[in-house]
PDB file of C-alpha atoms in Angstrom:
ATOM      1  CA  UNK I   1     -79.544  24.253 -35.193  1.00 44.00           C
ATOM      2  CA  UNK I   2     -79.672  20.347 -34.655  1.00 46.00           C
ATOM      3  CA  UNK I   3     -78.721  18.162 -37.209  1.00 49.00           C
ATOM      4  CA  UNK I   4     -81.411  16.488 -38.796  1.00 53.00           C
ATOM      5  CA  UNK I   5     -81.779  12.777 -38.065  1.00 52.00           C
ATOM      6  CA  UNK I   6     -82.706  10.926 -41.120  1.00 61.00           C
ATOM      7  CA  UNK I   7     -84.649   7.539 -41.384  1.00 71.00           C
ATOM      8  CA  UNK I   8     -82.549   4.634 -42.482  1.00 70.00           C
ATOM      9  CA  UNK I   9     -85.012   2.680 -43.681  1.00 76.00           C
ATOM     10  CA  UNK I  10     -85.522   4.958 -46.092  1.00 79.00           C
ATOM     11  CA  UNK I  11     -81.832   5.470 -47.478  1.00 78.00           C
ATOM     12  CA  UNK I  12     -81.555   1.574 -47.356  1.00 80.00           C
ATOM     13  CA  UNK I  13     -84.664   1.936 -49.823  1.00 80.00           C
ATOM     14  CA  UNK I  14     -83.453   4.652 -52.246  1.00 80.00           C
ATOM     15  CA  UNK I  15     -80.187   2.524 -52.586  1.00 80.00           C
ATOM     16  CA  UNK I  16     -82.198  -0.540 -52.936  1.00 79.00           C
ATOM     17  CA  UNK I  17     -83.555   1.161 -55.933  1.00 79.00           C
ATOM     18  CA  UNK I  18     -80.891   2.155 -57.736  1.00 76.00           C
ATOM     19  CA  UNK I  19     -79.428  -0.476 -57.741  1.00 77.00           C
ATOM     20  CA  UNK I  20     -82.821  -2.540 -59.213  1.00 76.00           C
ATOM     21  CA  UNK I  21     -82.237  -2.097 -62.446  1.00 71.00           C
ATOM     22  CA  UNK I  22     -78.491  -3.036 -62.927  1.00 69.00           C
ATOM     23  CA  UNK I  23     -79.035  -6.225 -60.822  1.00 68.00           C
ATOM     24  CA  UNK I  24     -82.328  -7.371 -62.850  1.00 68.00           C
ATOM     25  CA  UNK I  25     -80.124  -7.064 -65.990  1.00 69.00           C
ATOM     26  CA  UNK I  26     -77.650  -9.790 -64.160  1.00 67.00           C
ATOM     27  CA  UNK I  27     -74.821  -7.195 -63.831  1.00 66.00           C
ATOM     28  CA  UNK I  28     -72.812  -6.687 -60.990  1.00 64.00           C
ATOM     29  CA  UNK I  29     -73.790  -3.719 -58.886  1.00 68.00           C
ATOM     30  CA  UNK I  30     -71.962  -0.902 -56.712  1.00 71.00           C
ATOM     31  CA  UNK I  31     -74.432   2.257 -56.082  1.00 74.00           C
ATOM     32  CA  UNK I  32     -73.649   4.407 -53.290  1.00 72.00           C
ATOM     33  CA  UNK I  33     -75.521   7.569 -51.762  1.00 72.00           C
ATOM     34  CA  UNK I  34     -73.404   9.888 -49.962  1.00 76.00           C
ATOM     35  CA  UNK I  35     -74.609  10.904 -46.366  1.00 76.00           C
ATOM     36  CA  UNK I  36     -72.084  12.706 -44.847  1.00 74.00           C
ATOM     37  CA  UNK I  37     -68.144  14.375 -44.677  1.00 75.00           C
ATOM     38  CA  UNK I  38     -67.046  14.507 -41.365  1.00 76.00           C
ATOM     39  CA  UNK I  39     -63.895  14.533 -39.508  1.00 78.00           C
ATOM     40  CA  UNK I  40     -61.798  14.036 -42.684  1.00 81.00           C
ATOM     41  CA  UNK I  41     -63.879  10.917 -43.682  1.00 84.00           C
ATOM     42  CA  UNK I  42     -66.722  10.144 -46.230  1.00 85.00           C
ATOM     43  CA  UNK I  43     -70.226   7.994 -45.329  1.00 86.00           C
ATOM     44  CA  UNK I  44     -71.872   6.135 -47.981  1.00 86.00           C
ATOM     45  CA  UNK I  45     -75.179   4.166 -48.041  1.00 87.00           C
ATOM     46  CA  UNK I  46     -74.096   1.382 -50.345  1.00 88.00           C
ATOM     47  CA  UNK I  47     -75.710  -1.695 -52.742  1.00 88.00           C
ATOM     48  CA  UNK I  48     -73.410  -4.702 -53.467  1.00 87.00           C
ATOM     49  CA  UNK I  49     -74.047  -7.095 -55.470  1.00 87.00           C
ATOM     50  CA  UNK I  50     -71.726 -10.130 -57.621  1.00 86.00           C
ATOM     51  CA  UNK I  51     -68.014  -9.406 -57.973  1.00 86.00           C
ATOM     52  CA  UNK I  52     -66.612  -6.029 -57.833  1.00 77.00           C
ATOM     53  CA  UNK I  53     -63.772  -7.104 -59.405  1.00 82.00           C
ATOM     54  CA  UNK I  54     -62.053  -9.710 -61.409  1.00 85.00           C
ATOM     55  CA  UNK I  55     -59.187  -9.570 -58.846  1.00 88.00           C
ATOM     56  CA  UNK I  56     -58.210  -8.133 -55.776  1.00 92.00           C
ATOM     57  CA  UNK I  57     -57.552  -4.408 -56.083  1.00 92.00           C
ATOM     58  CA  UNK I  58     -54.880  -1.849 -54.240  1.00 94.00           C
ATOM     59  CA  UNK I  59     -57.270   0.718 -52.213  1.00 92.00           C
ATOM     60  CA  UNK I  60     -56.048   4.181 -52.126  1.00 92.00           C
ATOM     61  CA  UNK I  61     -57.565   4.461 -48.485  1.00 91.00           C
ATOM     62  CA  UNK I  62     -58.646   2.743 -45.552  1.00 92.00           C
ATOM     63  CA  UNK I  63     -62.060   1.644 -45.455  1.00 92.00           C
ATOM     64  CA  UNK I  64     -64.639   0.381 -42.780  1.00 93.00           C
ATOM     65  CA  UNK I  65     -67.563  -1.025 -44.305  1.00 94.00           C
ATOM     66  CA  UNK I  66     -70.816  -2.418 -42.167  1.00 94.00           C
ATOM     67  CA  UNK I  67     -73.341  -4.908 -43.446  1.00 95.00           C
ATOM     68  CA  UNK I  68     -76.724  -3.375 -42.884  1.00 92.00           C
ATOM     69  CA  UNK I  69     -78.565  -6.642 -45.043  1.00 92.00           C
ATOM     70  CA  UNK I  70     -77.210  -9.387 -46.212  1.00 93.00           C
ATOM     71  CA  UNK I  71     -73.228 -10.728 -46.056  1.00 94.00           C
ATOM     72  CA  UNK I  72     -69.851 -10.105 -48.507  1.00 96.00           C
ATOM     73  CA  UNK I  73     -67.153 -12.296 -49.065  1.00 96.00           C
ATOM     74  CA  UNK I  74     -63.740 -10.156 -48.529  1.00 96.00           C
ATOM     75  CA  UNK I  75     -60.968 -11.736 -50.819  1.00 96.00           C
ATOM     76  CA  UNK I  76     -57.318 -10.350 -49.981  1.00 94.00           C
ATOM     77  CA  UNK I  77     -54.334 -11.016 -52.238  1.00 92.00           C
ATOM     78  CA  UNK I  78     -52.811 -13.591 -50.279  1.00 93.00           C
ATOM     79  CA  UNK I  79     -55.841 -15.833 -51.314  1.00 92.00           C
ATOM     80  CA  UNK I  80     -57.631 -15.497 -47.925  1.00 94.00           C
ATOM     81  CA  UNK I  81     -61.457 -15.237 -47.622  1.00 96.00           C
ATOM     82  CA  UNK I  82     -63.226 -13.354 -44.478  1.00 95.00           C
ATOM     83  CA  UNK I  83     -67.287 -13.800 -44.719  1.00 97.00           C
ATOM     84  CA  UNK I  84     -68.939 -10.756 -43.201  1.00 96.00           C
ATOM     85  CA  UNK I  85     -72.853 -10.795 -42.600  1.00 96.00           C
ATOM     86  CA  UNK I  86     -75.903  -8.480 -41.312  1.00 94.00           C
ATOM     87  CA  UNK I  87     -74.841  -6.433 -37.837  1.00 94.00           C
ATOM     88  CA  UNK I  88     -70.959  -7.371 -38.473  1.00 96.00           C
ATOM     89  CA  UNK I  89     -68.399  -4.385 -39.621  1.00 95.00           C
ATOM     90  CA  UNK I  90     -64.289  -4.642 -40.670  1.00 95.00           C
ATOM     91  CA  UNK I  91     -61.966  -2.508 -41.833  1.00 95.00           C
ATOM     92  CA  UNK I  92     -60.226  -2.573 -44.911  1.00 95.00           C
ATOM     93  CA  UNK I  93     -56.387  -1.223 -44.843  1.00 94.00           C
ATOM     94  CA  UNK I  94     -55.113   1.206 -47.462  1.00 92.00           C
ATOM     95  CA  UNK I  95     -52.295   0.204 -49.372  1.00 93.00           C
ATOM     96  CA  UNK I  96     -53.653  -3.324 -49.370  1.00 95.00           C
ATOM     97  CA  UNK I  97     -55.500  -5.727 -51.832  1.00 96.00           C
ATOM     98  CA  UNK I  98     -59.712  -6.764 -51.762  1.00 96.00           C
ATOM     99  CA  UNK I  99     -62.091  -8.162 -53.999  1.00 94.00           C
ATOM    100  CA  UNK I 100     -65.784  -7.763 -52.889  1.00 94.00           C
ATOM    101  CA  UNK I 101     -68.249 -10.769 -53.815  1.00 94.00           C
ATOM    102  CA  UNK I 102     -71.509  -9.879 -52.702  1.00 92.00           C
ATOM    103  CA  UNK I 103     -73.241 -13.445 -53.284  1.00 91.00           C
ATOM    104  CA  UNK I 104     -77.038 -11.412 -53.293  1.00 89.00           C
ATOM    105  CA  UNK I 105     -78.035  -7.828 -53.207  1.00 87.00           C
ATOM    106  CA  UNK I 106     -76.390  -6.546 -49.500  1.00 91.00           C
ATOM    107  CA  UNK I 107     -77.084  -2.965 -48.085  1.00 91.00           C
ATOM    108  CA  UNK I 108     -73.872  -1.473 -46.463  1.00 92.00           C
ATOM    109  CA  UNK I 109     -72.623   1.338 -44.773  1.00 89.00           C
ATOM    110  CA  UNK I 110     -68.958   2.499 -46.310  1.00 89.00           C
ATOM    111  CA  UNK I 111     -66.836   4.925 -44.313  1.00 90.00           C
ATOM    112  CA  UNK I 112     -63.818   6.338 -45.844  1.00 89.00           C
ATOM    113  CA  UNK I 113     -60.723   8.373 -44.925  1.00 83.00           C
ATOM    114  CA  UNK I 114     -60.193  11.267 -46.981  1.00 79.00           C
ATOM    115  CA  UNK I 115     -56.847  12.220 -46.835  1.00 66.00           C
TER     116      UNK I 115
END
């Protein structure tokens, strides 16, 4: 059986959604849908918006995260700030520090190792 493609613009909607409400009531906002496990890695659908943290913050694993709308600011521990907009994709090492500052609500897609 072939896997089912599914429309994007319609994930980018139902995460659009749920994150609505916490972003209306001026809160910073992380909501995710899970697509897929695949090859020892999850795929998320992913809102951003404000700070996701007060400070940059360990990750357990590494991380590749693609703007679908809008742009992030990527804060390491050393102080240094990488801008990522629409189209553009980086990966985020485990083991090291990031803060997320998502300036206005961004779509995203968020790969993760699982291991």
């Amino acid at each position: 059986m072939q896997p089912r493609a599914t429309d994007v613009e319609r994930l980018k909607k139902k995460v659009r959604k749920m994150a609505a409400g916490r972003v209306l009531s001026g809160d910073s906002t992380d909501a995710c849908l899970d697509l897929a496990r695949m090859a020892g890695c999850r795929v998320q659908i992913a809102a951003g918006y404000g700070s996701m943290s007060d400070s940059p913050t360990a990750l357990r694993r590494d991380r590749m995260i693609w703007l679908l709308e809008g742009f992030v600011q990527v804060h390491d521990a050393s102080g240094g700030v990488t801008h990522i907009s629409q189209g553009e994709s980086t990966v985020l090492m485990g083991g090291q520090a990031y803060r997320l500052v998502f300036p206005q609500l961004s779509l995203y897609l968020l790969v993760e190792a699982e291991s």
